[in-house]
Structures are given as structure tokens and as C-alpha cells.
């Protein structure tokens, strides 16, 4: 478990999290926003993301609440560049001869008041 904690600390330091000897951590808004945005990805759970960041799920839920209230700004979603679909223009084909459909419909009589 000690190896995992070291890996977590180095991961957090790479995000700019200040870790004090007492165990207290100061989280920059960018690191909070990253954690919250990771919970919004397909298939992600608050518990899994919280574990990766070494925090309790309720702390991450509080950050999500801040983001929902507009107190924490999330990074913009990556938008793919628009692409153009190729357009293929074909010559108009002559209409094919369609077989003529004829029917001999029988007249229908409706008699009211029999029932």
C-alpha cells in the first residue's frame, strides 16, 4: 500500500497539489476541475475517480456540486474540428419504365340502421 500512496502523491504533485507533512493537501482549482471532469466521462464513477485522486467520494461530490453551482469552472470539452462530407453528383438517370398496375375494385355499399 505504501507504493500506491507514493504513486498517488507523485500524481497529485504533477497536478500542482501541495502536500504538507501533516497530510493536509491544498488543491488548486485546475486539479479539482480535472477530477470533476473525469467523473463526467462515459463509464466513470465518483468512487473510482476519488480513489485515483486519493480522496473520499464525498469530497469529490462536493467539488461536483461547486461545479454545478458555477463556483468551479470545468475545462472546455474537446471539440473535434468540423469535417466536410464529400458530395458526389450523378447524372439524372432516365426513369425506368414501371409496370402499370390496374385493379378492378368492387363497389362497397354501407347500409345504416340495420343493427
Tab-separated table of C-alpha atoms in Angstrom:
chain	number	residue	atom	x	y	z
A	1	UNK	CA	0.000	0.000	0.000
A	2	UNK	CA	2.906	2.340	0.624
A	3	UNK	CA	3.923	2.106	-3.048
A	4	UNK	CA	0.398	3.094	-4.090
A	5	UNK	CA	0.481	6.115	-1.777
A	6	UNK	CA	3.804	7.274	-3.264
A	7	UNK	CA	2.373	6.884	-6.746
A	8	UNK	CA	-0.685	8.888	-5.691
A	9	UNK	CA	1.468	11.632	-4.168
A	10	UNK	CA	3.614	11.967	-7.287
A	11	UNK	CA	0.472	12.029	-9.424
A	12	UNK	CA	-1.042	14.737	-7.235
A	13	UNK	CA	2.146	16.806	-7.214
A	14	UNK	CA	2.186	16.666	-11.011
A	15	UNK	CA	-1.258	18.323	-10.888
A	16	UNK	CA	0.015	21.109	-8.641
A	17	UNK	CA	-1.453	19.787	-5.390
A	18	UNK	CA	0.542	20.978	-2.375
A	19	UNK	CA	1.065	18.140	0.120
A	20	UNK	CA	2.144	19.088	3.628
A	21	UNK	CA	3.938	16.897	6.205
A	22	UNK	CA	0.756	16.796	8.288
A	23	UNK	CA	-1.027	15.117	5.373
A	24	UNK	CA	-3.051	18.219	4.576
A	25	UNK	CA	-3.377	18.913	0.862
A	26	UNK	CA	-4.147	22.185	-0.901
A	27	UNK	CA	-5.988	21.561	-4.164
A	28	UNK	CA	-5.747	24.077	-6.998
A	29	UNK	CA	-8.999	24.679	-8.870
A	30	UNK	CA	-7.488	23.113	-12.004
A	31	UNK	CA	-6.921	19.792	-10.199
A	32	UNK	CA	-10.450	19.856	-8.764
A	33	UNK	CA	-11.875	20.616	-12.204
A	34	UNK	CA	-9.887	17.751	-13.724
A	35	UNK	CA	-11.249	15.306	-11.148
A	36	UNK	CA	-14.819	16.517	-11.692
A	37	UNK	CA	-14.494	16.337	-15.482
A	38	UNK	CA	-13.209	12.756	-15.201
A	39	UNK	CA	-16.439	11.799	-13.392
A	40	UNK	CA	-18.418	13.067	-16.381
A	41	UNK	CA	-16.758	10.670	-18.822
A	42	UNK	CA	-18.738	7.672	-20.030
A	43	UNK	CA	-18.462	4.728	-17.634
A	44	UNK	CA	-16.682	6.707	-14.905
A	45	UNK	CA	-17.839	6.595	-11.297
A	46	UNK	CA	-17.277	9.052	-8.470
A	47	UNK	CA	-15.802	6.249	-6.343
A	48	UNK	CA	-13.231	5.226	-8.968
A	49	UNK	CA	-12.116	8.793	-9.664
A	50	UNK	CA	-11.955	9.602	-5.949
A	51	UNK	CA	-9.762	6.555	-5.379
A	52	UNK	CA	-7.429	7.624	-8.176
A	53	UNK	CA	-7.061	11.082	-6.619
A	54	UNK	CA	-6.699	9.675	-3.099
A	55	UNK	CA	-9.758	11.456	-1.709
A	56	UNK	CA	-13.078	10.381	-0.252
A	57	UNK	CA	-16.018	10.211	-2.655
A	58	UNK	CA	-17.944	12.816	-0.632
A	59	UNK	CA	-15.129	15.337	-1.211
A	60	UNK	CA	-15.365	14.769	-4.956
A	61	UNK	CA	-19.154	15.064	-4.766
A	62	UNK	CA	-18.723	18.440	-3.049
A	63	UNK	CA	-16.490	19.591	-5.927
A	64	UNK	CA	-19.127	18.372	-8.394
A	65	UNK	CA	-21.721	20.428	-6.517
A	66	UNK	CA	-19.442	23.501	-6.739
A	67	UNK	CA	-19.104	22.964	-10.488
A	68	UNK	CA	-22.868	22.632	-10.862
A	69	UNK	CA	-23.343	25.915	-8.959
A	70	UNK	CA	-20.763	27.648	-11.170
A	71	UNK	CA	-18.213	28.056	-8.371
A	72	UNK	CA	-15.732	25.722	-10.074
A	73	UNK	CA	-15.010	26.157	-13.756
A	74	UNK	CA	-14.510	22.933	-15.692
A	75	UNK	CA	-12.158	22.656	-18.669
A	76	UNK	CA	-13.852	23.046	-22.030
A	77	UNK	CA	-14.827	19.816	-23.701
A	78	UNK	CA	-12.604	18.818	-26.567
A	79	UNK	CA	-14.364	19.628	-29.793
A	80	UNK	CA	-13.375	17.899	-32.969
A	81	UNK	CA	-12.713	20.049	-35.988
A	82	UNK	CA	-15.631	20.061	-38.401
A	83	UNK	CA	-15.138	17.978	-41.481
A	84	UNK	CA	-16.858	18.176	-44.802
A	85	UNK	CA	-18.560	15.179	-46.302
A	86	UNK	CA	-17.735	14.619	-49.961
A	87	UNK	CA	-20.587	15.354	-52.317
A	88	UNK	CA	-20.993	13.127	-55.337
A	89	UNK	CA	-23.126	14.499	-58.149
A	90	UNK	CA	-24.541	11.972	-60.566
A	91	UNK	CA	-26.293	12.494	-63.848
A	92	UNK	CA	-30.039	12.141	-63.701
A	93	UNK	CA	-30.962	8.729	-64.977
A	94	UNK	CA	-33.945	8.354	-67.220
A	95	UNK	CA	-36.917	6.974	-65.387
A	96	UNK	CA	-37.271	3.295	-65.833
A	97	UNK	CA	-40.487	2.055	-67.333
A	98	UNK	CA	-42.708	0.967	-64.483
A	99	UNK	CA	-45.317	-1.718	-64.925
A	100	UNK	CA	-48.805	-0.309	-64.878
A	101	UNK	CA	-50.973	-1.544	-62.052
A	102	UNK	CA	-54.655	-1.927	-62.767
A	103	UNK	CA	-57.296	-3.195	-60.438
A	104	UNK	CA	-60.934	-3.951	-60.700
A	105	UNK	CA	-62.302	-2.600	-57.453
A	106	UNK	CA	-65.766	-3.685	-56.456
A	107	UNK	CA	-68.075	-1.015	-55.024
A	108	UNK	CA	-68.773	-1.151	-51.301
A	109	UNK	CA	-72.285	-0.482	-50.028
A	110	UNK	CA	-72.885	0.735	-46.489
A	111	UNK	CA	-76.370	0.250	-45.146
A	112	UNK	CA	-77.158	2.165	-41.954
A	113	UNK	CA	-79.656	1.297	-39.314
A	114	UNK	CA	-79.634	-2.490	-39.527
A	115	UNK	CA	-78.321	-3.100	-36.022
